[in-house]
Tab-separated table of C-alpha atoms in Angstrom:
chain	number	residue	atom	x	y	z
E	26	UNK	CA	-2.666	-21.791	18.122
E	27	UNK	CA	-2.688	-18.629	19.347
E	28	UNK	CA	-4.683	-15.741	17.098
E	29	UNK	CA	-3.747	-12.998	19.636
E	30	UNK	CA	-1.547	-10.058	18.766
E	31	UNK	CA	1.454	-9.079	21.598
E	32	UNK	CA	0.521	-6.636	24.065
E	33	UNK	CA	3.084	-3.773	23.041
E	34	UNK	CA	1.124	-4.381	19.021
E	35	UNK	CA	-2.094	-4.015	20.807
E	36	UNK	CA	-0.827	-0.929	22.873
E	37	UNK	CA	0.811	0.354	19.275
E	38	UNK	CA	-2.951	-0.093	17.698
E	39	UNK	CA	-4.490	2.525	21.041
E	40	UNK	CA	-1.695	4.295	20.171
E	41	UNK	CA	-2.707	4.490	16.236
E	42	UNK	CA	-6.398	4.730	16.818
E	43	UNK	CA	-5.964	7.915	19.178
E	44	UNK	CA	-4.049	9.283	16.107
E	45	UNK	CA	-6.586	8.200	13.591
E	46	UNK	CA	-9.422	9.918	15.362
E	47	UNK	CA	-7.616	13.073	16.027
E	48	UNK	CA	-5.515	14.012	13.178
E	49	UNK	CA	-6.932	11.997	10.258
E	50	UNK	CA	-10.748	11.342	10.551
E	51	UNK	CA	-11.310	15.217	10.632
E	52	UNK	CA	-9.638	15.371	7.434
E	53	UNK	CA	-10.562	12.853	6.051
E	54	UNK	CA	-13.093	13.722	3.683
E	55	UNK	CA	-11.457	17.945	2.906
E	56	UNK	CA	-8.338	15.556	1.672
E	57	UNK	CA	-10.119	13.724	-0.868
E	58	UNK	CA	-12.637	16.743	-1.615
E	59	UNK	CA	-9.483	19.007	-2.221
E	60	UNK	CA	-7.526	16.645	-4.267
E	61	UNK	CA	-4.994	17.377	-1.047
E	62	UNK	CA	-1.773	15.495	0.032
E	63	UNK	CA	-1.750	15.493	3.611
E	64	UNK	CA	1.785	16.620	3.974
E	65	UNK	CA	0.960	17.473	7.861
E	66	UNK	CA	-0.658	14.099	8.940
E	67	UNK	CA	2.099	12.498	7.174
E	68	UNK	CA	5.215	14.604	9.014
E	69	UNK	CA	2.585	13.698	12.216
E	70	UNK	CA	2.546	9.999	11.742
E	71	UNK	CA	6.757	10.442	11.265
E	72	UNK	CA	6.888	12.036	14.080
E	73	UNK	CA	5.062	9.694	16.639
E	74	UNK	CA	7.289	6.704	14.838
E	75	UNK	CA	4.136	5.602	12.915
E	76	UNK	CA	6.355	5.566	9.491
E	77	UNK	CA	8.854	2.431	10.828
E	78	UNK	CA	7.225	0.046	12.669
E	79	UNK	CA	8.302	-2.857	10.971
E	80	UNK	CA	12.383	-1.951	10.788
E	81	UNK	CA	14.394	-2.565	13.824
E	82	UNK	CA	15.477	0.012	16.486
E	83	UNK	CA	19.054	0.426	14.585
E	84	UNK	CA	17.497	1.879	11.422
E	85	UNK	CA	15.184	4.299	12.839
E	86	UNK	CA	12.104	1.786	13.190
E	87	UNK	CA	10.150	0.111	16.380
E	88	UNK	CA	11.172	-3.553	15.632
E	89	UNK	CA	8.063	-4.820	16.283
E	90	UNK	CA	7.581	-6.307	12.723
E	91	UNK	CA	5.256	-6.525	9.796
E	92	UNK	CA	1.863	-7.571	11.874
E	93	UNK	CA	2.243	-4.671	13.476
E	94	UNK	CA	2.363	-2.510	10.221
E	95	UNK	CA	-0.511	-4.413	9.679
E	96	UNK	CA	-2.095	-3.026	11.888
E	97	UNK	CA	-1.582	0.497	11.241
E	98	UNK	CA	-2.553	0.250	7.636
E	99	UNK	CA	-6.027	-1.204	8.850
E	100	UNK	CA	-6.495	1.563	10.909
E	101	UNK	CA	-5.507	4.258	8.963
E	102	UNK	CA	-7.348	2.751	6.235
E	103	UNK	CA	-10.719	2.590	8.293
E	104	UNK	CA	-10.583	6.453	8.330
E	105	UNK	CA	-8.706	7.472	4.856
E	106	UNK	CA	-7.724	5.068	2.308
E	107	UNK	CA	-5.449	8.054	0.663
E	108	UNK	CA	-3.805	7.825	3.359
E	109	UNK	CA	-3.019	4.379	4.042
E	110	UNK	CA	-1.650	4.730	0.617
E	111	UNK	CA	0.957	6.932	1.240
E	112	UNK	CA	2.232	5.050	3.971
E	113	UNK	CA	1.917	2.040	2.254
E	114	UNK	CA	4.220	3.336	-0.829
E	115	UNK	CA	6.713	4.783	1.801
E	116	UNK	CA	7.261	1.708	4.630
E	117	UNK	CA	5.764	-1.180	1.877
E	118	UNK	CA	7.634	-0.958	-0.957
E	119	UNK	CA	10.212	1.658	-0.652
E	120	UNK	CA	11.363	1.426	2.762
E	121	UNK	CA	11.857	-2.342	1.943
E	122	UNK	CA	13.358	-2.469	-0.853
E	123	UNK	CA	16.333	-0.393	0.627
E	124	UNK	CA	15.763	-2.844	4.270
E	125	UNK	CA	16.280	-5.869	1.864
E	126	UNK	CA	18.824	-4.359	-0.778
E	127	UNK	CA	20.754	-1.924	1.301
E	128	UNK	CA	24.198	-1.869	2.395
E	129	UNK	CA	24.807	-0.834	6.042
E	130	UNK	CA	25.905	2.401	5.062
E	131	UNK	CA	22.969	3.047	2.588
E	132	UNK	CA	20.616	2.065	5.567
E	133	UNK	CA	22.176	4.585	7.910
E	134	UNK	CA	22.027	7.162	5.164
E	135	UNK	CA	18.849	6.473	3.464
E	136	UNK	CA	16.719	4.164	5.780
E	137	UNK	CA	16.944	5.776	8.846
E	138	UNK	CA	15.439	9.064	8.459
E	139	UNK	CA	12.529	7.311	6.246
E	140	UNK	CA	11.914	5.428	9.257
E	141	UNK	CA	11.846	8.490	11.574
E	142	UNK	CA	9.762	10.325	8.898
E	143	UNK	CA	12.009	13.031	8.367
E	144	UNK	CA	12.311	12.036	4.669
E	145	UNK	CA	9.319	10.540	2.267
E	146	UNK	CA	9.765	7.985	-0.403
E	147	UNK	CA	8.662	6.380	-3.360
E	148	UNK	CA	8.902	3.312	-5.148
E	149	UNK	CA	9.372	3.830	-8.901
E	150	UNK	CA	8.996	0.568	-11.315
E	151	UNK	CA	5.756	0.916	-13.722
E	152	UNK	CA	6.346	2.136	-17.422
E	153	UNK	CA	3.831	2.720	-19.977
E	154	UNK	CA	5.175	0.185	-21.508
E	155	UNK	CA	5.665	-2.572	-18.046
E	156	UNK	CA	2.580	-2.422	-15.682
E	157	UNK	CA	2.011	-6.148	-14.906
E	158	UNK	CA	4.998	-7.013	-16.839
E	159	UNK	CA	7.284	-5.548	-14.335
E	160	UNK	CA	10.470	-7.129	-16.668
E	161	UNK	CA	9.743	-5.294	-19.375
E	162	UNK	CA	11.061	-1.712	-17.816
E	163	UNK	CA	13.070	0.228	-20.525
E	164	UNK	CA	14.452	2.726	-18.042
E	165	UNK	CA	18.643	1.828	-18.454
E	166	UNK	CA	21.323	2.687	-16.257
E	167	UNK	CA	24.440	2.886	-18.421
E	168	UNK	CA	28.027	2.784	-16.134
E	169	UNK	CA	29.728	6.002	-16.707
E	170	UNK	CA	32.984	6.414	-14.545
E	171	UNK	CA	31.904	6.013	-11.174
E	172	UNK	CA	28.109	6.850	-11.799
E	173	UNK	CA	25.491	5.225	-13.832
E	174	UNK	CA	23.582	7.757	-16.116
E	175	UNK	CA	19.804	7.130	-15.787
E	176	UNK	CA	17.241	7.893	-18.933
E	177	UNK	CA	13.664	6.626	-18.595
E	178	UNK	CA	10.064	7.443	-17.714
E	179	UNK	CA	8.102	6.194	-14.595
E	180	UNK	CA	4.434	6.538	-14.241
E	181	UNK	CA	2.001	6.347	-11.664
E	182	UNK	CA	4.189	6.473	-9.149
E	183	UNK	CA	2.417	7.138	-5.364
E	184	UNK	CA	4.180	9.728	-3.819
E	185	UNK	CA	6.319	10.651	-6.812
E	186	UNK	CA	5.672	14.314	-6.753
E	187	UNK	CA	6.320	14.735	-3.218
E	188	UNK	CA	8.926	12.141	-2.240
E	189	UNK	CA	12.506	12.938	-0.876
E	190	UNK	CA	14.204	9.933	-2.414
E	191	UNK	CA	13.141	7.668	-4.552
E	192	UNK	CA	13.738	4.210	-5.463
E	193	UNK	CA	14.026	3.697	-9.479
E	194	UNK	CA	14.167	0.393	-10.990
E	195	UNK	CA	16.367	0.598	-14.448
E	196	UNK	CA	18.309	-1.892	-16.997
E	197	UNK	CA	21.580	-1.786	-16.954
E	198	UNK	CA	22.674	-2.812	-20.004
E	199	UNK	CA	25.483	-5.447	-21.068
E	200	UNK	CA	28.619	-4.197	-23.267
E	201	UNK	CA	27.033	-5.688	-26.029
E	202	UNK	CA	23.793	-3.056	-25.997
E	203	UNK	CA	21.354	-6.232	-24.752
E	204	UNK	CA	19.398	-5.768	-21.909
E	205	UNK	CA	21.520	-6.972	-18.714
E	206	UNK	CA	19.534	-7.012	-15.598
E	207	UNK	CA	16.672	-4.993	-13.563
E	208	UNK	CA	18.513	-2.718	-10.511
E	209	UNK	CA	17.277	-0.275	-8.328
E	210	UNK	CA	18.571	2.854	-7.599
E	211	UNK	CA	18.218	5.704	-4.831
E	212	UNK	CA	17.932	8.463	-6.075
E	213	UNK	CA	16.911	11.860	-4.230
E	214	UNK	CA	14.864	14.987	-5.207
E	215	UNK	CA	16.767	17.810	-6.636
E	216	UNK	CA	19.345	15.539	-8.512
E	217	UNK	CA	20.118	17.088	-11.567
E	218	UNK	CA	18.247	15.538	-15.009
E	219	UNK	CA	15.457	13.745	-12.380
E	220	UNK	CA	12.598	15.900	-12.739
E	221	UNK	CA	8.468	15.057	-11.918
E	222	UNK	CA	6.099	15.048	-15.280
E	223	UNK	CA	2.482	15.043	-14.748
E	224	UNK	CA	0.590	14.847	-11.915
E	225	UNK	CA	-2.240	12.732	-12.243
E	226	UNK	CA	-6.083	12.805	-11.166
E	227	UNK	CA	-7.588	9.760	-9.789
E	228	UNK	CA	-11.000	7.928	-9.473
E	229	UNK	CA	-10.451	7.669	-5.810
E	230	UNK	CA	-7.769	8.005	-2.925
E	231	UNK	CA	-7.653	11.170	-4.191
E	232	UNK	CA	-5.535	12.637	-1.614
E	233	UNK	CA	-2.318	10.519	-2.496
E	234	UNK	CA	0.059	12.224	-4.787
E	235	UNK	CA	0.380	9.985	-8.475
E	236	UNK	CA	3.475	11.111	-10.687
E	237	UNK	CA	5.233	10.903	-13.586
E	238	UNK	CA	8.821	10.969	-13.318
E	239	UNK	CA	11.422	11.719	-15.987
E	240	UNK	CA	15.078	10.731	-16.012
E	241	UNK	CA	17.270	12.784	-18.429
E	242	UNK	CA	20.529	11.753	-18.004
E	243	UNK	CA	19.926	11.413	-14.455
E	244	UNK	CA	23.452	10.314	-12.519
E	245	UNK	CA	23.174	8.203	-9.893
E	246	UNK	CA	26.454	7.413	-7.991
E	247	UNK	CA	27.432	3.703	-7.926
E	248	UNK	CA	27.186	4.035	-3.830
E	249	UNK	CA	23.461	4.357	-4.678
E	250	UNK	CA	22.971	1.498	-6.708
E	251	UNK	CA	20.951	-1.071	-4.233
E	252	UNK	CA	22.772	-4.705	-4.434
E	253	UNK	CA	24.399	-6.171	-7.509
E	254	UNK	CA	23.437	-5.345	-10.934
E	255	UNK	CA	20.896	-7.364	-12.225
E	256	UNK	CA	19.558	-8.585	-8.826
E	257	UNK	CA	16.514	-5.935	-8.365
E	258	UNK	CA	13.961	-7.576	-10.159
E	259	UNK	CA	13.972	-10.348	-6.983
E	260	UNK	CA	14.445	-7.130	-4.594
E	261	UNK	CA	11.387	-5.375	-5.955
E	262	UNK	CA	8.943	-8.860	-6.240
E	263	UNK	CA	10.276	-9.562	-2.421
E	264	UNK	CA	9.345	-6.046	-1.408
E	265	UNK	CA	5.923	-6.315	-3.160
E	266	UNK	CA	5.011	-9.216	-1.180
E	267	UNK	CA	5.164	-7.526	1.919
E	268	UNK	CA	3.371	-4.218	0.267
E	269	UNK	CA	0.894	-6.838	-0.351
E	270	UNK	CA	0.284	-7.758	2.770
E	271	UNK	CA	-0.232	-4.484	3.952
E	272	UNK	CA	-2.405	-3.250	1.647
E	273	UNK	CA	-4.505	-6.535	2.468
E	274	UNK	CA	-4.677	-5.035	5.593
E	275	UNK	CA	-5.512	-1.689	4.493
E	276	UNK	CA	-8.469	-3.221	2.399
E	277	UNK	CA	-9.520	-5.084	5.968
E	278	UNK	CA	-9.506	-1.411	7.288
E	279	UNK	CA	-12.081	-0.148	4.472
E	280	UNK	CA	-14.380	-3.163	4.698
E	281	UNK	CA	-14.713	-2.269	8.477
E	282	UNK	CA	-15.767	0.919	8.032
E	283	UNK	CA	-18.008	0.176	5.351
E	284	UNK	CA	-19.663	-2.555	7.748
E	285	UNK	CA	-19.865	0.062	10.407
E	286	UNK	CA	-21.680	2.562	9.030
E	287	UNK	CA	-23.822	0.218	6.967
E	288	UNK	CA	-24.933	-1.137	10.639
E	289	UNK	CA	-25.226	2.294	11.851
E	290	UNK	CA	-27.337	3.933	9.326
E	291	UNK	CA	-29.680	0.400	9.032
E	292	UNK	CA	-30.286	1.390	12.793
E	293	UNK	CA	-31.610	4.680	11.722
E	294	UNK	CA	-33.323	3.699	8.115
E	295	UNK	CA	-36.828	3.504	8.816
E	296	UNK	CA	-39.012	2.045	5.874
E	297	UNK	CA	-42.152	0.264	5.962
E	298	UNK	CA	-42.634	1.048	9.970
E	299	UNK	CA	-39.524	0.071	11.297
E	300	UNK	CA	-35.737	0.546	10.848
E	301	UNK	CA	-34.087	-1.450	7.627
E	302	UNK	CA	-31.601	-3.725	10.003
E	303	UNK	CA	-34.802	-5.648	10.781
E	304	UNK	CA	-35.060	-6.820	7.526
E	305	UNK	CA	-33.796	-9.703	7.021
E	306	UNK	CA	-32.592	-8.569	3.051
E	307	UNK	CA	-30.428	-6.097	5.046
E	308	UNK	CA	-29.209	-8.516	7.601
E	309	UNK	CA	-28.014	-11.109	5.185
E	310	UNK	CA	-26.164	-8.190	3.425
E	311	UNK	CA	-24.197	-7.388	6.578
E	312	UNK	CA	-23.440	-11.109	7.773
E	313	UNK	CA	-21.915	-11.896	4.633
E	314	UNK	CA	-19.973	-8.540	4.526
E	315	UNK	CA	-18.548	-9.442	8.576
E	316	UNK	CA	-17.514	-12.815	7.435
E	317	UNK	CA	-15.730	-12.123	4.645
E	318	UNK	CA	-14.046	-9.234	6.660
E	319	UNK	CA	-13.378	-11.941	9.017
E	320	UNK	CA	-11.686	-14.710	6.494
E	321	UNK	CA	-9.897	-11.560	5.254
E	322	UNK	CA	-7.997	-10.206	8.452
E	323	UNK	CA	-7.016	-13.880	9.451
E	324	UNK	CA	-4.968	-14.574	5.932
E	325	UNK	CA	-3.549	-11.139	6.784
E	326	UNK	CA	-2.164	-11.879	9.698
E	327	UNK	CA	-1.292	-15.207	8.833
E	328	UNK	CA	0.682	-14.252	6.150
E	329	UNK	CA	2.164	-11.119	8.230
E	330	UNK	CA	3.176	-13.936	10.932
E	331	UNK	CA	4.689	-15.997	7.968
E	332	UNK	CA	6.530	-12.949	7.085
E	333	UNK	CA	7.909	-12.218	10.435
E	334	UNK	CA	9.052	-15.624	10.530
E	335	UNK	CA	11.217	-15.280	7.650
E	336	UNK	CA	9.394	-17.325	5.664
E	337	UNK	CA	9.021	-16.631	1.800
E	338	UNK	CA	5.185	-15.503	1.467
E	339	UNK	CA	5.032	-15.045	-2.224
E	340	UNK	CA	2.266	-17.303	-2.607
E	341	UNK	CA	0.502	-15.841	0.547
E	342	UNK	CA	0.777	-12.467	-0.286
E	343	UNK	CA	-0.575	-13.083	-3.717
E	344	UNK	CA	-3.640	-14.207	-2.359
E	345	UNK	CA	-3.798	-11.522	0.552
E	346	UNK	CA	-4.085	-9.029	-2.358
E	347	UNK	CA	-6.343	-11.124	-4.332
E	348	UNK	CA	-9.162	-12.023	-1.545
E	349	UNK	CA	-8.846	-8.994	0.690
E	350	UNK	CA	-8.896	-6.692	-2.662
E	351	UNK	CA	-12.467	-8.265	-3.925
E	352	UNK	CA	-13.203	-8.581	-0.900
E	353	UNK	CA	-13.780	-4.896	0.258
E	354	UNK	CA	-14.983	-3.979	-3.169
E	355	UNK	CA	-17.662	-6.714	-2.094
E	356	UNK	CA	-18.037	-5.018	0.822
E	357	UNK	CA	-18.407	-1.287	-0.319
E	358	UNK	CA	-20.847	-2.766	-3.127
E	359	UNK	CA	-22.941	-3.976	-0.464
E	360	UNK	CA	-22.671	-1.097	1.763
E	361	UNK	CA	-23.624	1.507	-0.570
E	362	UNK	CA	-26.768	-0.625	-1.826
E	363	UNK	CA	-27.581	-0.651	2.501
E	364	UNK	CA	-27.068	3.079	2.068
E	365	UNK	CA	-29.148	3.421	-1.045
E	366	UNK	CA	-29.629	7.150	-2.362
E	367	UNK	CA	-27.939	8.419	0.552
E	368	UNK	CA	-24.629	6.575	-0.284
E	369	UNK	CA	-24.223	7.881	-3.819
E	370	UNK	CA	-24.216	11.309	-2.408
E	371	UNK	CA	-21.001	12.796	-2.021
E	372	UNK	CA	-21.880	14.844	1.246
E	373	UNK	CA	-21.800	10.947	2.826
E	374	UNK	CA	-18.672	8.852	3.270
E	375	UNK	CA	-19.868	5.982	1.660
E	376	UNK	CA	-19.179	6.742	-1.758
E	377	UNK	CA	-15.856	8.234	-1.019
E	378	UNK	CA	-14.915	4.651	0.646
E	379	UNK	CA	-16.466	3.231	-2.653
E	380	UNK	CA	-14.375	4.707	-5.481
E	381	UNK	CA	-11.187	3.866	-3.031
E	382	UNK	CA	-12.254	0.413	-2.981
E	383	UNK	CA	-11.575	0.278	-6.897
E	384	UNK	CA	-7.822	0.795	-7.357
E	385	UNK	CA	-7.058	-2.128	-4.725
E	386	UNK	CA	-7.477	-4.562	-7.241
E	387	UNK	CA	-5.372	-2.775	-9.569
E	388	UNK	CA	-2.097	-1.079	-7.745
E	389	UNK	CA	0.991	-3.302	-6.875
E	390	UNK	CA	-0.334	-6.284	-9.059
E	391	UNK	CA	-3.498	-6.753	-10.443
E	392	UNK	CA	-6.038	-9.357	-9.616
E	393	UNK	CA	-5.118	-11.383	-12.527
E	394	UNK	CA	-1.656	-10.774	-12.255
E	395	UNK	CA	-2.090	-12.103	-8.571
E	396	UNK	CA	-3.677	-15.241	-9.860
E	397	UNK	CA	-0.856	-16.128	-11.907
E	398	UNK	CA	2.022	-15.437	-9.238
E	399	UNK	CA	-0.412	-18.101	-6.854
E	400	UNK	CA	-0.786	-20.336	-9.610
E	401	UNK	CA	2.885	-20.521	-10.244
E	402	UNK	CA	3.976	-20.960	-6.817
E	403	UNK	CA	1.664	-24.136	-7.262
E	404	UNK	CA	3.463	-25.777	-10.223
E	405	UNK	CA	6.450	-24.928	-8.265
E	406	UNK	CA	5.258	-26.684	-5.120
E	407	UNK	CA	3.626	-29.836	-7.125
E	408	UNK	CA	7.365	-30.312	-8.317
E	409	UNK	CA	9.115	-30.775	-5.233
């Protein structure tokens, strides 16, 4: 078995760091201060071919797969989880669910300058009324000549009031008026009846842009409409694993840099006569924090390997999400107790790299939700 990564992934990781350092550690903490989106670092990242990494050559990407976007969302995550979101909602679940839904011409059109960066996107399924029961979306897409007339609200939608195009999950409904199957859509900014709602203000990752978006008899031409009608709801779950995955990474990311500077600032804690690491309360704290870092990146790449493979990682990305999400809210936990005073102070890091911790085990499936997706991949398995 070997654990190590290819030599052009670990020469794409130098490549990321150097970014990381430069462009979005500086920023990190005026981004979440400001409520800002980083529309520069993002058009950066584009640029330097940050924003396809996973997608081959032909549609705008670097081929070099999904351990690889691993990789860059536990970097960028190490300095800005706001960030990591944004790229997570553009290459994760957007730029995936037109890789794995797209026609050859909709990839050239659509995929290709997401890739490249010269376009952002969003991935638009949750409903006030279908969170973590993705089926229940009431957003329809009725046939109308050689369009499909879209009427529906989305909500919390990363990236929705910045994105380019965006991909909209909507009913299409049977002759008959009953509901005939989930199917996603591309649809771009400045069509006419698509228009953002509110912009919403966040506990954390503060710096990543959450909409709501309102279709008003929003048309969509059938050339947009992403494989056959009623097919998306498998098109959306099969791009959420591999979101999954990636945000697993991204949590990996956090966790590090909450271990970091817990080790760094124990080093320079001095109580009772000498500094805190050489306590032994404080030690335990950051062993258990570096192993479960440690469990967490190896079922992240794992299940990024599986991935790569072609293999269906359903059940492995559920439980990607589920560990790696507790598992740097664990970490952060125990970080900012290291940290003490000093960590609930917002001129520190620490408690900026807390409140992002939070939303990981809510976005793109909560931890319950994951829980039931692993436990019915089980019953499925025990059958066979």
């Amino acid at each position: 078995m070997d654990y190590s990564l290819p030599g052009d992934v670990e020469l794409l990781r130098k490549t990321i760091r150097e970014f990381v350092r430069r462009e979005i550690e500086p920023a990190a903490d005026a981004i979440d201060r400001e409520e800002r989106f980083p529309a520069e670092i993002v058009r950066k990242a584009g640029e330097i071919g940050l924003l396809g990494i996973p997608f081959p050559e032909e549609y705008g990407g670097t081929g070099l797969g999904d351990a690889a976007y691993c990789v860059l969302n536990e970097e960028v995550a190490y300095s800005s989880a706001a960030v990591a979101t944004i790229i997570g909602a553009h290459v994760g679940i957007a730029c995936k669910s037109l890789f794995y839904a797209g026609t050859e011409e909709q990839k050239r059109k659509y995929l290709v300058p997401l890739a490249r960066g010269e376009k952002l996107g969003a991935f638009a399924l949750t409903e006030p009324q279908a969170g973590s029961d993705a089926s229940g979306i009431r957003t329809s897409a009725v046939p109308d000549g050689g369009d499909y007339v879209l009427n529906g609200t989305k909500i919390w939608i990363t990236n929705g009031g910045v994105a380019d195009v965006v991909i909209v999950y909507a009913d299409v409904p049977r002759s008959d008026g009953r509901r005939g199957g989930i199917t996603p859509f591309v649809v771009e900014k400045g069509t006419k009846g698509f228009s953002v709602g509110s912009i919403e203000k966040h506990m954390g990752i503060r710096g990543s842009s959450t909409a709501e978006l309102v279709f008003e008899d929003c048309r969509a031409p059938a050339g947009n409409r992403l494989g056959e009608e009623g097919s998306g709801f498998a098109t959306a779950m099969k791009a959420l694993d591999a979101g999954r995955i990636g945000l697993g990474a991204g949590c990996v990311g956090m966790a590090q840099r909450c271990l970091d500077m817990s080790i760094d600032f124990a080093k320079q804690r001095v109580q009772f006569g000498k500094p805190i690491i050489k306590q032994q309360a404080i030690q335990f704290k950051l062993a258990e924090m570096a192993t479960e870092i440690h469990a967490a990146r190896q079922i992240v790449y794992h299940a990024a390997w599986l991935l790569d493979c072609g293999k269906k990682v359903t059940k492995e990305a559920a439980m990607v999400k589920l560990f790696c999400s507790q598992m740097v809210n664990r970490c952060a936990y125990q970080a900012l107790q290291v940290h003490g005073g000093m960590g609930y102070m917002t001129d520190y890091p620490m408690e900026r790299f807390y409140r992002d911790a939070r939303v990981t085990e809510i976005y793109e499936g909560t931890s319950e939700i994951q829980k039931l997706v692993i436990a019915m991949q089980l019953l499925r398995e025990s059958r066979k």
